[in-house]
């Protein structure tokens, strides 16, 4: 996670629960990672589609990645 946060990517996400991210957040901050950088990580990853199975969770993550990829790319038509 340290390496991922250090990249200049516009979007970071954590595939895990909010509770796991909270624990990881504490450890990263203890290790000297800037709290604001850690707070930019979306957790849990994926759109809230009510996913339960691994396949559904994977689909929600892919859907979120597409939303992030396309954000701001569609202009208005005049």
Coordinates of C-alpha atoms in Angstrom, one line a residue:
X1 CA 0.0 0.0 0.0
X2 CA 2.9 2.4 0.7
X3 CA 4.1 2.1 -2.8
X4 CA 0.7 2.6 -4.3
X5 CA 0.0 5.7 -2.2
X6 CA 3.3 7.1 -3.3
X7 CA 2.4 7.0 -7.0
X8 CA 0.8 10.0 -8.7
X9 CA -2.3 8.0 -9.7
X10 CA -5.5 10.0 -9.6
X11 CA -7.4 7.1 -8.0
X12 CA -6.4 4.6 -5.3
X13 CA -8.8 1.9 -3.9
X14 CA -8.5 -0.8 -1.2
X15 CA -10.1 -4.2 -1.8
X16 CA -11.2 -4.9 1.8
X17 CA -13.6 -3.8 4.5
X18 CA -13.7 -0.4 6.1
X19 CA -12.5 -2.0 9.3
X20 CA -9.4 -3.5 7.6
X21 CA -8.7 -0.1 6.0
X22 CA -9.0 1.7 9.3
X23 CA -6.5 -0.7 10.9
X24 CA -4.2 -0.3 7.9
X25 CA -4.6 3.5 8.0
X26 CA -3.3 3.5 11.6
X27 CA -0.3 1.4 10.7
X28 CA 0.6 3.5 7.7
X29 CA 0.4 6.7 9.7
X30 CA 2.5 5.2 12.4
X31 CA 5.1 4.4 9.7
X32 CA 5.2 8.1 8.6
X33 CA 2.8 8.1 5.7
X34 CA 0.9 11.4 5.5
X35 CA -2.7 10.9 6.8
X36 CA -4.2 13.0 3.9
X37 CA -2.6 10.7 1.4
X38 CA -4.0 7.6 3.1
X39 CA -7.4 9.3 3.3
X40 CA -7.5 9.6 -0.5
X41 CA -7.7 5.8 -0.8
X42 CA -11.3 4.7 -1.5
X43 CA -12.3 1.8 0.8
X44 CA -13.9 -0.4 0.2
X45 CA -13.3 -0.5 -3.5
X46 CA -16.2 -0.8 -5.9
X47 CA -19.6 0.7 -6.4
X48 CA -22.2 0.0 -3.8
X49 CA -24.3 -2.5 -5.8
X50 CA -25.1 -4.8 -2.9
X51 CA -22.4 -7.2 -4.2
X52 CA -22.0 -10.4 -2.1
X53 CA -20.2 -13.0 -4.2
X54 CA -16.6 -12.6 -5.3
X55 CA -17.8 -12.3 -8.9
X56 CA -20.2 -9.5 -8.0
X57 CA -17.6 -7.7 -6.0
X58 CA -15.2 -7.9 -8.9
X59 CA -17.9 -6.5 -11.2
X60 CA -18.6 -3.6 -8.8
X61 CA -14.8 -2.8 -8.7
X62 CA -14.6 -2.9 -12.5
X63 CA -17.6 -0.6 -12.8
X64 CA -16.1 1.9 -10.4
X65 CA -12.8 1.8 -12.4
X66 CA -14.7 2.6 -15.5
X67 CA -16.6 5.5 -13.8
X68 CA -13.2 6.9 -12.6
X69 CA -11.6 6.4 -16.0
X70 CA -14.4 8.3 -17.8
X71 CA -14.9 11.1 -15.3
X72 CA -14.7 14.4 -17.1
X73 CA -14.3 12.8 -20.5
X74 CA -17.8 13.4 -21.8
X75 CA -18.5 17.0 -22.8
X76 CA -21.8 18.6 -23.2
X77 CA -23.4 18.7 -26.6
X78 CA -24.4 22.1 -27.8

